[in-house]
Short mmCIF file of C-alpha atoms in Angstrom, two decimals:
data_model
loop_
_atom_site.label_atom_id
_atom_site.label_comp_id
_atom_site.label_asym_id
_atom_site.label_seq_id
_atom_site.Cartn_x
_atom_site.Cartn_y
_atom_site.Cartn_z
CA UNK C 174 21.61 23.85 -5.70
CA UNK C 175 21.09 21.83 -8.83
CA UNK C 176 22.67 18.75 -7.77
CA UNK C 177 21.00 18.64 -4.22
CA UNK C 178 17.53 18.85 -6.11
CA UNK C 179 19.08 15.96 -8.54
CA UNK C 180 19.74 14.40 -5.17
CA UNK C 181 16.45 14.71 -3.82
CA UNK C 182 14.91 13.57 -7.16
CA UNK C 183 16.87 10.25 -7.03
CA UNK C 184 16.38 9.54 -3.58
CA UNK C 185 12.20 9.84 -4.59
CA UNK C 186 12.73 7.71 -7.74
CA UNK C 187 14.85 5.27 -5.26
CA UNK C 188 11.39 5.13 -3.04
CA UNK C 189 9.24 4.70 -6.23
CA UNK C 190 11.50 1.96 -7.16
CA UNK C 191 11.34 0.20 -3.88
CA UNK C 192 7.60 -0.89 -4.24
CA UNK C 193 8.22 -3.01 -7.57
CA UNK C 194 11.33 -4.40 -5.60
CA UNK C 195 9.39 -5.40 -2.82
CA UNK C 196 6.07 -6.79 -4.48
CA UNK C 197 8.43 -9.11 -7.30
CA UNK C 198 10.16 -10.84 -4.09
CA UNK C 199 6.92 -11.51 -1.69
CA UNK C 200 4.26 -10.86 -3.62
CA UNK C 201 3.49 -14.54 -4.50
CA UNK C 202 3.93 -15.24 -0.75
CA UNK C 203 1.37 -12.42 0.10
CA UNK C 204 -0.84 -13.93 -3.23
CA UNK C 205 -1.05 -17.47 -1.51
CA UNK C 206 -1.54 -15.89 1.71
CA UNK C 207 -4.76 -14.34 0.50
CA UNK C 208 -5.52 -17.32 -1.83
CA UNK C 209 -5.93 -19.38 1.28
CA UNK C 210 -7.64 -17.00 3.03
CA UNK C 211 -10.56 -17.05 0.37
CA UNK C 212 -10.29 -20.66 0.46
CA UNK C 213 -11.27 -20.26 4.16
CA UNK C 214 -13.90 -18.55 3.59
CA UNK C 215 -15.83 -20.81 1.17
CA UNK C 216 -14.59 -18.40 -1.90
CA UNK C 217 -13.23 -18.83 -5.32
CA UNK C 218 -9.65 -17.88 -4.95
CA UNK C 219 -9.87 -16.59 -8.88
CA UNK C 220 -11.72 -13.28 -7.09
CA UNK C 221 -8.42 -11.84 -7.22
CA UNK C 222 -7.32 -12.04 -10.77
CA UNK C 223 -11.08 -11.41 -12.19
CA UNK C 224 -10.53 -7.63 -10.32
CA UNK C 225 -7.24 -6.94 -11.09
CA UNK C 226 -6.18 -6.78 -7.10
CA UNK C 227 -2.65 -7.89 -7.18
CA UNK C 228 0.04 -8.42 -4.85
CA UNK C 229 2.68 -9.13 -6.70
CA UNK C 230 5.13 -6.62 -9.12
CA UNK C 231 3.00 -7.28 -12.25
CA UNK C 232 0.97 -4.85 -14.05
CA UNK C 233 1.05 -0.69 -12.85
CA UNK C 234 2.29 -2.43 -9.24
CA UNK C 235 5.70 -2.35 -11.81
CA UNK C 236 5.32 -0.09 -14.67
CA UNK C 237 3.71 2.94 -12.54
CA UNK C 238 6.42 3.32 -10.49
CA UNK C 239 9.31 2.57 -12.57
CA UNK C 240 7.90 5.18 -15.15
CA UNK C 241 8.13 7.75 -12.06
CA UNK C 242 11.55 6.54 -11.33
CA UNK C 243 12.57 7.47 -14.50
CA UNK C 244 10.99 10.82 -15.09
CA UNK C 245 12.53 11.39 -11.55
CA UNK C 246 16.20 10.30 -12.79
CA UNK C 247 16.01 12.22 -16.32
CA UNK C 248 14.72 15.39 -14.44
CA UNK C 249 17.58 14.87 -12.19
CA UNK C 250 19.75 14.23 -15.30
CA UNK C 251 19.04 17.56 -16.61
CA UNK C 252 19.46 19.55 -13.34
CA UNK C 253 22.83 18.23 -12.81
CA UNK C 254 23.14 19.38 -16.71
CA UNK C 255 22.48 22.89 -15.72
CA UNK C 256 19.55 22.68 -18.73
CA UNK C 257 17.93 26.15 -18.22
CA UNK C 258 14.53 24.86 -18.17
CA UNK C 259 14.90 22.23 -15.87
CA UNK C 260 13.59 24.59 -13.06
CA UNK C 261 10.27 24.56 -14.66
CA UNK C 262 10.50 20.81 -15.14
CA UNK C 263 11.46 20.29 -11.15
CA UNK C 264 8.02 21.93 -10.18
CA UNK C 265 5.95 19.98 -12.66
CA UNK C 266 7.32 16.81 -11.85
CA UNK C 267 7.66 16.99 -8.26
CA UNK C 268 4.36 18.17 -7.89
CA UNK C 269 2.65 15.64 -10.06
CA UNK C 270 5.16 13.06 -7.79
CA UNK C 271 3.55 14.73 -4.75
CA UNK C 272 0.30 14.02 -5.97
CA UNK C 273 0.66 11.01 -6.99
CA UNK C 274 1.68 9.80 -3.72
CA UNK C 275 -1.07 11.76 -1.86
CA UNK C 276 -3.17 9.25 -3.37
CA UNK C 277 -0.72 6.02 -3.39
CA UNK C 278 -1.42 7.03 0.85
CA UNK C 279 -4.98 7.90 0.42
CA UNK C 280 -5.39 4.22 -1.14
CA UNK C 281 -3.22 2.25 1.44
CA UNK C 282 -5.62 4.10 3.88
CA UNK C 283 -8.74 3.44 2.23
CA UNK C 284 -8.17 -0.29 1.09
CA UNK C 285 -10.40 -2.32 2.74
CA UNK C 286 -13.30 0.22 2.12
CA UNK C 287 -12.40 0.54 -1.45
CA UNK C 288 -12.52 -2.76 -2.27
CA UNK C 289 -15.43 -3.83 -0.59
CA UNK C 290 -17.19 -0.93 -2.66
CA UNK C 291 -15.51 -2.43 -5.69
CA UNK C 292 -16.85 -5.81 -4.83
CA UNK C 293 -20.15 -4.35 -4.00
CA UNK C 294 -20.31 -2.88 -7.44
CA UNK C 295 -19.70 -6.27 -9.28
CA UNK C 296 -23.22 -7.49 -8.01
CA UNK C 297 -21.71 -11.04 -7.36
CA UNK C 298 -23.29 -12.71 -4.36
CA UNK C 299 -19.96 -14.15 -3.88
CA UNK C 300 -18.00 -10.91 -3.53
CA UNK C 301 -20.46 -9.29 -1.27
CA UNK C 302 -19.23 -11.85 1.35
CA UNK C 303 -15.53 -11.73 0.96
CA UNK C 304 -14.41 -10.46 4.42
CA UNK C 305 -11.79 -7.59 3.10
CA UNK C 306 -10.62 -7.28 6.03
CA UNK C 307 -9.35 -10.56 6.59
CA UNK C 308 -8.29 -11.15 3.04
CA UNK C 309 -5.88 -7.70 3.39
CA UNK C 310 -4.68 -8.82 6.63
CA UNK C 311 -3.79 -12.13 4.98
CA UNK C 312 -2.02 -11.04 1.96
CA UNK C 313 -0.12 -8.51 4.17
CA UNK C 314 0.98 -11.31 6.09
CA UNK C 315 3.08 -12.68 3.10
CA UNK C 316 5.21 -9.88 3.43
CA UNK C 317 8.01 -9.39 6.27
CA UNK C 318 6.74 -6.88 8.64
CA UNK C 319 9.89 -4.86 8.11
CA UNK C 320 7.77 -4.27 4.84
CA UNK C 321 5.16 -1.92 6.28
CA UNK C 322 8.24 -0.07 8.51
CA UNK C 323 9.43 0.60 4.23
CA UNK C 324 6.12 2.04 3.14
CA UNK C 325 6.22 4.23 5.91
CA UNK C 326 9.31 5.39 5.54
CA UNK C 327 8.99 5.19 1.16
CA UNK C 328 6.40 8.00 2.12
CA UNK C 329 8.23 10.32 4.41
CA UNK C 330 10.77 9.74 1.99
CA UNK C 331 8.81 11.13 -1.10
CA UNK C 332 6.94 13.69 0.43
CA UNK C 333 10.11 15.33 2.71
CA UNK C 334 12.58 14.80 0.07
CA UNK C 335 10.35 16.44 -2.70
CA UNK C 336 9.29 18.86 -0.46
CA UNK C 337 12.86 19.85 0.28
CA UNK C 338 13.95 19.68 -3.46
CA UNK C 339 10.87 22.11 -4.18
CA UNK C 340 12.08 24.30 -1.32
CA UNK C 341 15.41 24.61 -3.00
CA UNK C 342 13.92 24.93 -6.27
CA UNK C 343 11.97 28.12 -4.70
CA UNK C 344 15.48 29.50 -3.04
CA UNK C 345 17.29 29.03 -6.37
CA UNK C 346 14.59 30.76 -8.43
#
């Protein structure tokens, strides 16, 4: 049982892992993409960096994931250990994982009205008439469609696989 929870931990921490991947080889595609979108529409293309939206691997887009990769692979580490207390360490982690994506989804469903609310917030006449919209659909259009077919399948990926290794973790308890 221990080593097909290690199993399902590393294929989660493979998903995580696929984001960064992703982001450091079209993310300055998808950047220009949405750099000439503002352009179109008559705004400053430094909008971007001034509110930390990023397309690229830099920043949490890297660390945030890779960090849950890893607590993923040592957890898995010390299940296929037999470490007594790894149990306990399978439900925190997975949970938190579970979490975590719960709101990595929540935020790829909300984008376009979260950032127009975080432009909103800024106050700056030029923000307020950034078409979101258009500026997402232009940035994901640096990216290879087979792209949004991963982050589909990243997140039935996390939450089956964790779901399953929580199952077992329930089974073996």
């Amino acid at each position: 049982m221990n080593a097909f929870i290690a199993a399902m931990q590393l294929s989660v921490a493979g998903a995580f892992v696929s984001i960064p991947v992703v982001r450091s080889r079209f993310g300055a595609t998808a950047t220009a993409a949405a750099h000439a979108e503002l352009r179109r529409q008559g705004v400053r293309t430094t909008v971007l960096e001034e509110n930390g939206m990023r397309f690229d691997a830099g920043g949490h887009e890297t660390w945030a994931p890779v960090s849950i990769a890893a607590v993923l692979a040592g957890t898995a580490a010390l299940n296929l250990a037999g470490i007594s207390w790894a149990g306990v360490l399978n439900w925190i982690v997975l949970g938190v994982v579970l979490a975590i994506n719960c709101v990595i989804l929540w935020s790829n469903l909300t984008a376009t009205t979260s950032v127009q609310a975080a432009f909103a917030r800024k106050g700056d006449a030029e923000l307020a008439r950034v078409d979101v919209a258009a500026l997402l659909k232009a940035a994901e259009s640096g990216f290879p469609r087979w792209v949004w077919v991963l982050q589909n399948a990243r997140h039935v990926i996390v939450f089956g696989t964790a779901g399953l290794a929580l199952t077992a973790a329930a089974l073996a308890a």
